[in-house]
Amino acid sequence: ASRRLGASFVLRGLITSQARVNPVIRVNEVTVNLGFSLADAGGRMISDAAAQGGSFAGSDIRSAAARLINEQADEVVARLYSDYCTKAGLAEPKRKK
């Protein structure tokens, strides 16, 4: 699809979540995993970034999961962007002495 649409890069991602009741203290808890990869149009991997987080959720599991995603997103985006700048040939050229 990227070649057909003329895309220079392909970003793939998977966000999963799991909610359960903690068996010891009997409260809701949620775990979120984020995984993203960035490749160029030829399929060369430029970046692979992942993060995970967990929290007690109280009665609003969806809001707890969304909060965890938002907390982890900055780290993942920063990693993808940093790798993009350095590995895709966009880094600042080295200065000659």
PDB file of N, CA and C in Angstrom:
ATOM      1  N   ALA A   1       0.825  -1.200   0.000  1.00  0.00           N
ATOM      2  CA  ALA A   1       0.000   0.000   0.000  1.00  0.00           C
ATOM      3  C   ALA A   1       0.860   1.252   0.000  1.00  0.00           C
ATOM      4  N   SER A   2       2.015   1.210   0.682  1.00  0.00           N
ATOM      5  CA  SER A   2       2.851   2.404   0.737  1.00  0.00           C
ATOM      6  C   SER A   2       3.407   2.749  -0.641  1.00  0.00           C
ATOM      7  N   ARG A   3       3.765   1.758  -1.422  1.00  0.00           N
ATOM      8  CA  ARG A   3       4.277   2.030  -2.767  1.00  0.00           C
ATOM      9  C   ARG A   3       3.179   2.574  -3.664  1.00  0.00           C
ATOM     10  N   ARG A   4       2.012   2.001  -3.547  1.00  0.00           N
ATOM     11  CA  ARG A   4       0.885   2.437  -4.369  1.00  0.00           C
ATOM     12  C   ARG A   4       0.506   3.885  -4.070  1.00  0.00           C
ATOM     13  N   LEU A   5       0.593   4.278  -2.822  1.00  0.00           N
ATOM     14  CA  LEU A   5       0.230   5.635  -2.421  1.00  0.00           C
ATOM     15  C   LEU A   5       1.415   6.595  -2.450  1.00  0.00           C
ATOM     16  N   GLY A   6       2.590   6.089  -2.727  1.00  0.00           N
ATOM     17  CA  GLY A   6       3.766   6.938  -2.796  1.00  0.00           C
ATOM     18  C   GLY A   6       4.306   7.359  -1.444  1.00  0.00           C
ATOM     19  N   ALA A   7       4.067   6.580  -0.411  1.00  0.00           N
ATOM     20  CA  ALA A   7       4.545   6.928   0.927  1.00  0.00           C
ATOM     21  C   ALA A   7       6.047   6.706   1.033  1.00  0.00           C
ATOM     22  N   SER A   8       6.719   7.592   1.741  1.00  0.00           N
ATOM     23  CA  SER A   8       8.156   7.457   1.968  1.00  0.00           C
ATOM     24  C   SER A   8       8.452   6.587   3.175  1.00  0.00           C
ATOM     25  N   PHE A   9       7.520   6.542   4.122  1.00  0.00           N
ATOM     26  CA  PHE A   9       7.709   5.781   5.348  1.00  0.00           C
ATOM     27  C   PHE A   9       6.414   5.071   5.714  1.00  0.00           C
ATOM     28  N   VAL A  10       6.559   3.985   6.479  1.00  0.00           N
ATOM     29  CA  VAL A  10       5.407   3.219   6.953  1.00  0.00           C
ATOM     30  C   VAL A  10       5.515   3.107   8.469  1.00  0.00           C
ATOM     31  N   LEU A  11       4.474   3.518   9.159  1.00  0.00           N
ATOM     32  CA  LEU A  11       4.411   3.411  10.610  1.00  0.00           C
ATOM     33  C   LEU A  11       3.385   2.347  10.963  1.00  0.00           C
ATOM     34  N   ARG A  12       3.809   1.363  11.713  1.00  0.00           N
ATOM     35  CA  ARG A  12       2.897   0.311  12.167  1.00  0.00           C
ATOM     36  C   ARG A  12       2.880   0.316  13.682  1.00  0.00           C
ATOM     37  N   GLY A  13       1.705   0.082  14.232  1.00  0.00           N
ATOM     38  CA  GLY A  13       1.613   0.102  15.678  1.00  0.00           C
ATOM     39  C   GLY A  13       0.567  -0.847  16.206  1.00  0.00           C
ATOM     40  N   LEU A  14       0.775  -1.237  17.439  1.00  0.00           N
ATOM     41  CA  LEU A  14      -0.176  -2.094  18.134  1.00  0.00           C
ATOM     42  C   LEU A  14      -0.267  -1.634  19.578  1.00  0.00           C
ATOM     43  N   ILE A  15      -1.485  -1.372  20.009  1.00  0.00           N
ATOM     44  CA  ILE A  15      -1.737  -1.010  21.401  1.00  0.00           C
ATOM     45  C   ILE A  15      -2.665  -2.069  21.969  1.00  0.00           C
ATOM     46  N   THR A  16      -2.220  -2.701  23.035  1.00  0.00           N
ATOM     47  CA  THR A  16      -3.058  -3.709  23.689  1.00  0.00           C
ATOM     48  C   THR A  16      -3.273  -3.305  25.147  1.00  0.00           C
ATOM     49  N   SER A  17      -4.374  -3.770  25.686  1.00  0.00           N
ATOM     50  CA  SER A  17      -4.641  -3.515  27.098  1.00  0.00           C
ATOM     51  C   SER A  17      -5.248  -4.761  27.725  1.00  0.00           C
ATOM     52  N   GLN A  18      -5.039  -4.869  29.005  1.00  0.00           N
ATOM     53  CA  GLN A  18      -5.599  -5.984  29.759  1.00  0.00           C
ATOM     54  C   GLN A  18      -6.109  -5.438  31.084  1.00  0.00           C
ATOM     55  N   ALA A  19      -7.328  -5.779  31.413  1.00  0.00           N
ATOM     56  CA  ALA A  19      -7.910  -5.370  32.684  1.00  0.00           C
ATOM     57  C   ALA A  19      -8.242  -6.622  33.482  1.00  0.00           C
ATOM     58  N   ARG A  20      -8.012  -6.549  34.782  1.00  0.00           N
ATOM     59  CA  ARG A  20      -8.331  -7.672  35.649  1.00  0.00           C
ATOM     60  C   ARG A  20      -8.527  -7.164  37.070  1.00  0.00           C
ATOM     61  N   VAL A  21      -9.032  -8.038  37.884  1.00  0.00           N
ATOM     62  CA  VAL A  21      -9.178  -7.728  39.301  1.00  0.00           C
ATOM     63  C   VAL A  21      -7.974  -8.307  40.021  1.00  0.00           C
ATOM     64  N   ASN A  22      -7.278  -7.478  40.769  1.00  0.00           N
ATOM     65  CA  ASN A  22      -6.134  -7.943  41.542  1.00  0.00           C
ATOM     66  C   ASN A  22      -6.631  -8.948  42.573  1.00  0.00           C
ATOM     67  N   PRO A  23      -6.107 -10.188  42.558  1.00  0.00           N
ATOM     68  CA  PRO A  23      -6.634 -11.225  43.439  1.00  0.00           C
ATOM     69  C   PRO A  23      -6.325 -11.005  44.918  1.00  0.00           C
ATOM     70  N   VAL A  24      -5.311 -10.217  45.219  1.00  0.00           N
ATOM     71  CA  VAL A  24      -4.924 -10.008  46.608  1.00  0.00           C
ATOM     72  C   VAL A  24      -5.745  -8.910  47.263  1.00  0.00           C
ATOM     73  N   ILE A  25      -5.823  -7.751  46.603  1.00  0.00           N
ATOM     74  CA  ILE A  25      -6.523  -6.623  47.225  1.00  0.00           C
ATOM     75  C   ILE A  25      -7.871  -6.329  46.587  1.00  0.00           C
ATOM     76  N   ARG A  26      -8.249  -7.124  45.590  1.00  0.00           N
ATOM     77  CA  ARG A  26      -9.568  -7.074  44.968  1.00  0.00           C
ATOM     78  C   ARG A  26      -9.967  -5.693  44.448  1.00  0.00           C
ATOM     79  N   VAL A  27      -9.056  -5.087  43.667  1.00  0.00           N
ATOM     80  CA  VAL A  27      -9.373  -3.840  42.975  1.00  0.00           C
ATOM     81  C   VAL A  27      -9.041  -4.027  41.495  1.00  0.00           C
ATOM     82  N   ASN A  28      -9.714  -3.260  40.658  1.00  0.00           N
ATOM     83  CA  ASN A  28      -9.442  -3.325  39.220  1.00  0.00           C
ATOM     84  C   ASN A  28      -8.059  -2.756  38.925  1.00  0.00           C
ATOM     85  N   GLU A  29      -7.355  -3.405  38.005  1.00  0.00           N
ATOM     86  CA  GLU A  29      -6.097  -2.868  37.522  1.00  0.00           C
ATOM     87  C   GLU A  29      -6.033  -3.067  36.016  1.00  0.00           C
ATOM     88  N   VAL A  30      -5.254  -2.230  35.359  1.00  0.00           N
ATOM     89  CA  VAL A  30      -5.154  -2.267  33.906  1.00  0.00           C
ATOM     90  C   VAL A  30      -3.683  -2.184  33.510  1.00  0.00           C
ATOM     91  N   THR A  31      -3.340  -2.892  32.446  1.00  0.00           N
ATOM     92  CA  THR A  31      -1.999  -2.859  31.871  1.00  0.00           C
ATOM     93  C   THR A  31      -2.127  -2.517  30.401  1.00  0.00           C
ATOM     94  N   VAL A  32      -1.255  -1.636  29.915  1.00  0.00           N
ATOM     95  CA  VAL A  32      -1.276  -1.207  28.521  1.00  0.00           C
ATOM     96  C   VAL A  32       0.113  -1.422  27.930  1.00  0.00           C
ATOM     97  N   ASN A  33       0.155  -1.978  26.727  1.00  0.00           N
ATOM     98  CA  ASN A  33       1.406  -2.167  25.988  1.00  0.00           C
ATOM     99  C   ASN A  33       1.300  -1.432  24.665  1.00  0.00           C
ATOM    100  N   LEU A  34       2.340  -0.680  24.321  1.00  0.00           N
ATOM    101  CA  LEU A  34       2.401   0.047  23.054  1.00  0.00           C
ATOM    102  C   LEU A  34       3.627  -0.429  22.298  1.00  0.00           C
ATOM    103  N   GLY A  35       3.461  -0.722  21.024  1.00  0.00           N
ATOM    104  CA  GLY A  35       4.580  -1.113  20.184  1.00  0.00           C
ATOM    105  C   GLY A  35       4.420  -0.508  18.809  1.00  0.00           C
ATOM    106  N   PHE A  36       5.453   0.196  18.349  1.00  0.00           N
ATOM    107  CA  PHE A  36       5.417   0.844  17.046  1.00  0.00           C
ATOM    108  C   PHE A  36       6.720   0.593  16.308  1.00  0.00           C
ATOM    109  N   SER A  37       6.622   0.484  14.993  1.00  0.00           N
ATOM    110  CA  SER A  37       7.817   0.372  14.168  1.00  0.00           C
ATOM    111  C   SER A  37       7.685   1.333  12.993  1.00  0.00           C
ATOM    112  N   LEU A  38       8.816   1.878  12.591  1.00  0.00           N
ATOM    113  CA  LEU A  38       8.886   2.807  11.477  1.00  0.00           C
ATOM    114  C   LEU A  38       9.859   2.247  10.459  1.00  0.00           C
ATOM    115  N   ALA A  39       9.409   2.116   9.219  1.00  0.00           N
ATOM    116  CA  ALA A  39      10.251   1.594   8.142  1.00  0.00           C
ATOM    117  C   ALA A  39      10.190   2.540   6.951  1.00  0.00           C
ATOM    118  N   ASP A  40      11.248   2.501   6.131  1.00  0.00           N
ATOM    119  CA  ASP A  40      11.194   3.312   4.922  1.00  0.00           C
ATOM    120  C   ASP A  40      10.402   2.568   3.855  1.00  0.00           C
ATOM    121  N   ALA A  41      10.209   3.203   2.711  1.00  0.00           N
ATOM    122  CA  ALA A  41       9.372   2.618   1.658  1.00  0.00           C
ATOM    123  C   ALA A  41       9.925   1.296   1.145  1.00  0.00           C
ATOM    124  N   GLY A  42      11.238   1.096   1.276  1.00  0.00           N
ATOM    125  CA  GLY A  42      11.855  -0.159   0.845  1.00  0.00           C
ATOM    126  C   GLY A  42      11.776  -1.262   1.877  1.00  0.00           C
ATOM    127  N   GLY A  43      11.230  -0.971   3.042  1.00  0.00           N
ATOM    128  CA  GLY A  43      11.093  -1.976   4.093  1.00  0.00           C
ATOM    129  C   GLY A  43      12.212  -1.975   5.113  1.00  0.00           C
ATOM    130  N   ARG A  44      13.196  -1.082   4.969  1.00  0.00           N
ATOM    131  CA  ARG A  44      14.302  -1.019   5.927  1.00  0.00           C
ATOM    132  C   ARG A  44      13.795  -0.440   7.253  1.00  0.00           C
ATOM    133  N   MET A  45      14.039  -1.183   8.332  1.00  0.00           N
ATOM    134  CA  MET A  45      13.592  -0.760   9.657  1.00  0.00           C
ATOM    135  C   MET A  45      14.395   0.452  10.117  1.00  0.00           C
ATOM    136  N   ILE A  46      13.688   1.501  10.490  1.00  0.00           N
ATOM    137  CA  ILE A  46      14.328   2.717  10.978  1.00  0.00           C
ATOM    138  C   ILE A  46      14.228   2.798  12.498  1.00  0.00           C
ATOM    139  N   SER A  47      13.082   2.411  13.032  1.00  0.00           N
ATOM    140  CA  SER A  47      12.898   2.503  14.473  1.00  0.00           C
ATOM    141  C   SER A  47      11.898   1.464  14.956  1.00  0.00           C
ATOM    142  N   ASP A  48      12.125   1.020  16.157  1.00  0.00           N
ATOM    143  CA  ASP A  48      11.211   0.100  16.827  1.00  0.00           C
ATOM    144  C   ASP A  48      11.109   0.585  18.267  1.00  0.00           C
ATOM    145  N   ALA A  49       9.948   1.024  18.672  1.00  0.00           N
ATOM    146  CA  ALA A  49       9.781   1.594  20.007  1.00  0.00           C
ATOM    147  C   ALA A  49       8.618   0.928  20.725  1.00  0.00           C
ATOM    148  N   ALA A  50       8.805   0.685  22.005  1.00  0.00           N
ATOM    149  CA  ALA A  50       7.764   0.042  22.805  1.00  0.00           C
ATOM    150  C   ALA A  50       7.741   0.661  24.197  1.00  0.00           C
ATOM    151  N   ALA A  51       6.600   0.580  24.824  1.00  0.00           N
ATOM    152  CA  ALA A  51       6.444   1.041  26.202  1.00  0.00           C
ATOM    153  C   ALA A  51       5.288   0.278  26.826  1.00  0.00           C
ATOM    154  N   GLN A  52       5.301   0.214  28.129  1.00  0.00           N
ATOM    155  CA  GLN A  52       4.192  -0.414  28.831  1.00  0.00           C
ATOM    156  C   GLN A  52       3.985   0.276  30.161  1.00  0.00           C
ATOM    157  N   GLY A  53       2.782   0.146  30.669  1.00  0.00           N
ATOM    158  CA  GLY A  53       2.456   0.737  31.953  1.00  0.00           C
ATOM    159  C   GLY A  53       1.289   0.018  32.582  1.00  0.00           C
ATOM    160  N   GLY A  54       1.208   0.105  33.875  1.00  0.00           N
ATOM    161  CA  GLY A  54       0.115  -0.520  34.604  1.00  0.00           C
ATOM    162  C   GLY A  54      -0.323   0.360  35.752  1.00  0.00           C
ATOM    163  N   SER A  55      -1.571   0.204  36.145  1.00  0.00           N
ATOM    164  CA  SER A  55      -2.096   1.051  37.198  1.00  0.00           C
ATOM    165  C   SER A  55      -3.353   0.432  37.800  1.00  0.00           C
ATOM    166  N   PHE A  56      -3.628   0.824  39.023  1.00  0.00           N
ATOM    167  CA  PHE A  56      -4.930   0.503  39.572  1.00  0.00           C
ATOM    168  C   PHE A  56      -5.950   1.341  38.828  1.00  0.00           C
ATOM    169  N   ALA A  57      -7.113   0.763  38.549  1.00  0.00           N
ATOM    170  CA  ALA A  57      -8.060   1.431  37.668  1.00  0.00           C
ATOM    171  C   ALA A  57      -9.299   1.953  38.369  1.00  0.00           C
ATOM    172  N   GLY A  58      -9.574   1.532  39.556  1.00  0.00           N
ATOM    173  CA  GLY A  58     -10.816   1.946  40.192  1.00  0.00           C
ATOM    174  C   GLY A  58     -11.997   1.407  39.403  1.00  0.00           C
ATOM    175  N   SER A  59     -13.060   2.154  39.318  1.00  0.00           N
ATOM    176  CA  SER A  59     -14.246   1.676  38.611  1.00  0.00           C
ATOM    177  C   SER A  59     -14.247   2.071  37.132  1.00  0.00           C
ATOM    178  N   ASP A  60     -13.376   3.006  36.729  1.00  0.00           N
ATOM    179  CA  ASP A  60     -13.350   3.484  35.346  1.00  0.00           C
ATOM    180  C   ASP A  60     -12.107   2.947  34.623  1.00  0.00           C
ATOM    181  N   ILE A  61     -12.222   1.724  34.131  1.00  0.00           N
ATOM    182  CA  ILE A  61     -11.096   1.047  33.502  1.00  0.00           C
ATOM    183  C   ILE A  61     -10.678   1.737  32.207  1.00  0.00           C
ATOM    184  N   ARG A  62     -11.635   2.186  31.410  1.00  0.00           N
ATOM    185  CA  ARG A  62     -11.311   2.840  30.129  1.00  0.00           C
ATOM    186  C   ARG A  62     -10.504   4.113  30.337  1.00  0.00           C
ATOM    187  N   SER A  63     -10.880   4.926  31.287  1.00  0.00           N
ATOM    188  CA  SER A  63     -10.136   6.160  31.545  1.00  0.00           C
ATOM    189  C   SER A  63      -8.730   5.859  32.049  1.00  0.00           C
ATOM    190  N   ALA A  64      -8.593   4.832  32.867  1.00  0.00           N
ATOM    191  CA  ALA A  64      -7.271   4.448  33.363  1.00  0.00           C
ATOM    192  C   ALA A  64      -6.390   3.982  32.214  1.00  0.00           C
ATOM    193  N   ALA A  65      -6.949   3.205  31.287  1.00  0.00           N
ATOM    194  CA  ALA A  65      -6.183   2.730  30.126  1.00  0.00           C
ATOM    195  C   ALA A  65      -5.784   3.914  29.240  1.00  0.00           C
ATOM    196  N   ALA A  66      -6.699   4.833  28.998  1.00  0.00           N
ATOM    197  CA  ALA A  66      -6.399   6.008  28.173  1.00  0.00           C
ATOM    198  C   ALA A  66      -5.320   6.875  28.824  1.00  0.00           C
ATOM    199  N   ARG A  67      -5.368   7.019  30.125  1.00  0.00           N
ATOM    200  CA  ARG A  67      -4.360   7.797  30.838  1.00  0.00           C
ATOM    201  C   ARG A  67      -2.982   7.151  30.688  1.00  0.00           C
ATOM    202  N   LEU A  68      -2.922   5.832  30.793  1.00  0.00           N
ATOM    203  CA  LEU A  68      -1.653   5.132  30.638  1.00  0.00           C
ATOM    204  C   LEU A  68      -1.094   5.292  29.226  1.00  0.00           C
ATOM    205  N   ILE A  69      -1.968   5.222  28.235  1.00  0.00           N
ATOM    206  CA  ILE A  69      -1.525   5.406  26.847  1.00  0.00           C
ATOM    207  C   ILE A  69      -0.937   6.803  26.671  1.00  0.00           C
ATOM    208  N   ASN A  70      -1.624   7.810  27.175  1.00  0.00           N
ATOM    209  CA  ASN A  70      -1.139   9.190  27.063  1.00  0.00           C
ATOM    210  C   ASN A  70       0.188   9.389  27.789  1.00  0.00           C
ATOM    211  N   GLU A  71       0.358   8.737  28.937  1.00  0.00           N
ATOM    212  CA  GLU A  71       1.603   8.849  29.687  1.00  0.00           C
ATOM    213  C   GLU A  71       2.769   8.223  28.932  1.00  0.00           C
ATOM    214  N   GLN A  72       2.530   7.123  28.245  1.00  0.00           N
ATOM    215  CA  GLN A  72       3.591   6.402  27.544  1.00  0.00           C
ATOM    216  C   GLN A  72       3.860   6.942  26.147  1.00  0.00           C
ATOM    217  N   ALA A  73       2.912   7.649  25.561  1.00  0.00           N
ATOM    218  CA  ALA A  73       3.014   8.088  24.166  1.00  0.00           C
ATOM    219  C   ALA A  73       4.208   9.004  23.925  1.00  0.00           C
ATOM    220  N   ASP A  74       4.493   9.923  24.831  1.00  0.00           N
ATOM    221  CA  ASP A  74       5.604  10.859  24.634  1.00  0.00           C
ATOM    222  C   ASP A  74       6.929  10.121  24.462  1.00  0.00           C
ATOM    223  N   GLU A  75       7.146   9.119  25.287  1.00  0.00           N
ATOM    224  CA  GLU A  75       8.384   8.341  25.219  1.00  0.00           C
ATOM    225  C   GLU A  75       8.512   7.617  23.875  1.00  0.00           C
ATOM    226  N   VAL A  76       7.418   7.019  23.417  1.00  0.00           N
ATOM    227  CA  VAL A  76       7.431   6.276  22.163  1.00  0.00           C
ATOM    228  C   VAL A  76       7.650   7.218  20.979  1.00  0.00           C
ATOM    229  N   VAL A  77       6.935   8.335  20.954  1.00  0.00           N
ATOM    230  CA  VAL A  77       7.070   9.290  19.856  1.00  0.00           C
ATOM    231  C   VAL A  77       8.484   9.872  19.827  1.00  0.00           C
ATOM    232  N   ALA A  78       9.041  10.169  20.975  1.00  0.00           N
ATOM    233  CA  ALA A  78      10.398  10.712  21.037  1.00  0.00           C
ATOM    234  C   ALA A  78      11.406   9.716  20.473  1.00  0.00           C
ATOM    235  N   ARG A  79      11.246   8.466  20.795  1.00  0.00           N
ATOM    236  CA  ARG A  79      12.163   7.434  20.277  1.00  0.00           C
ATOM    237  C   ARG A  79      12.027   7.308  18.762  1.00  0.00           C
ATOM    238  N   LEU A  80      10.797   7.250  18.259  1.00  0.00           N
ATOM    239  CA  LEU A  80      10.573   7.139  16.817  1.00  0.00           C
ATOM    240  C   LEU A  80      11.173   8.339  16.083  1.00  0.00           C
ATOM    241  N   TYR A  81      10.956   9.524  16.610  1.00  0.00           N
ATOM    242  CA  TYR A  81      11.447  10.744  15.957  1.00  0.00           C
ATOM    243  C   TYR A  81      12.971  10.809  16.002  1.00  0.00           C
ATOM    244  N   SER A  82      13.557  10.463  17.119  1.00  0.00           N
ATOM    245  CA  SER A  82      15.012  10.473  17.246  1.00  0.00           C
ATOM    246  C   SER A  82      15.647   9.509  16.248  1.00  0.00           C
ATOM    247  N   ASP A  83      15.119   8.302  16.175  1.00  0.00           N
ATOM    248  CA  ASP A  83      15.646   7.323  15.228  1.00  0.00           C
ATOM    249  C   ASP A  83      15.420   7.776  13.790  1.00  0.00           C
ATOM    250  N   TYR A  84      14.285   8.385  13.515  1.00  0.00           N
ATOM    251  CA  TYR A  84      14.004   8.913  12.184  1.00  0.00           C
ATOM    252  C   TYR A  84      15.066   9.938  11.797  1.00  0.00           C
ATOM    253  N   CYS A  85      15.366  10.848  12.695  1.00  0.00           N
ATOM    254  CA  CYS A  85      16.334  11.905  12.392  1.00  0.00           C
ATOM    255  C   CYS A  85      17.744  11.356  12.185  1.00  0.00           C
ATOM    256  N   THR A  86      18.127  10.359  12.954  1.00  0.00           N
ATOM    257  CA  THR A  86      19.492   9.840  12.845  1.00  0.00           C
ATOM    258  C   THR A  86      19.641   8.748  11.790  1.00  0.00           C
ATOM    259  N   LYS A  87      18.682   7.857  11.679  1.00  0.00           N
ATOM    260  CA  LYS A  87      18.827   6.717  10.782  1.00  0.00           C
ATOM    261  C   LYS A  87      18.276   6.943   9.383  1.00  0.00           C
ATOM    262  N   ALA A  88      17.441   7.951   9.219  1.00  0.00           N
ATOM    263  CA  ALA A  88      16.887   8.205   7.888  1.00  0.00           C
ATOM    264  C   ALA A  88      17.752   9.223   7.138  1.00  0.00           C
ATOM    265  N   GLY A  89      18.932   9.530   7.681  1.00  0.00           N
ATOM    266  CA  GLY A  89      19.841  10.427   6.985  1.00  0.00           C
ATOM    267  C   GLY A  89      19.530  11.895   7.165  1.00  0.00           C
ATOM    268  N   LEU A  90      18.773  12.226   8.198  1.00  0.00           N
ATOM    269  CA  LEU A  90      18.401  13.615   8.411  1.00  0.00           C
ATOM    270  C   LEU A  90      19.175  14.285   9.540  1.00  0.00           C
ATOM    271  N   ALA A  91      20.126  13.563  10.098  1.00  0.00           N
ATOM    272  CA  ALA A  91      20.879  14.114  11.226  1.00  0.00           C
ATOM    273  C   ALA A  91      21.751  15.274  10.741  1.00  0.00           C
ATOM    274  N   GLU A  92      22.084  16.151  11.658  1.00  0.00           N
ATOM    275  CA  GLU A  92      22.940  17.286  11.331  1.00  0.00           C
ATOM    276  C   GLU A  92      24.307  16.762  10.903  1.00  0.00           C
ATOM    277  N   PRO A  93      24.824  17.236   9.787  1.00  0.00           N
ATOM    278  CA  PRO A  93      26.112  16.728   9.316  1.00  0.00           C
ATOM    279  C   PRO A  93      27.234  17.073  10.298  1.00  0.00           C
ATOM    280  N   LYS A  94      28.222  16.186  10.355  1.00  0.00           N
ATOM    281  CA  LYS A  94      29.368  16.418  11.241  1.00  0.00           C
ATOM    282  C   LYS A  94      30.208  17.553  10.677  1.00  0.00           C
ATOM    283  N   ARG A  95      30.679  18.399  11.565  1.00  0.00           N
ATOM    284  CA  ARG A  95      31.485  19.536  11.154  1.00  0.00           C
ATOM    285  C   ARG A  95      32.946  19.116  11.011  1.00  0.00           C
ATOM    286  N   LYS A  96      33.580  19.671  10.018  1.00  0.00           N
ATOM    287  CA  LYS A  96      35.002  19.413   9.816  1.00  0.00           C
ATOM    288  C   LYS A  96      35.800  20.322  10.722  1.00  0.00           C
ATOM    289  N   LYS A  97      36.915  19.829  11.215  1.00  0.00           N
ATOM    290  CA  LYS A  97      37.777  20.621  12.097  1.00  0.00           C
ATOM    291  C   LYS A  97      38.831  21.354  11.313  1.00  0.00           C
TER     292      LYS A  97
END
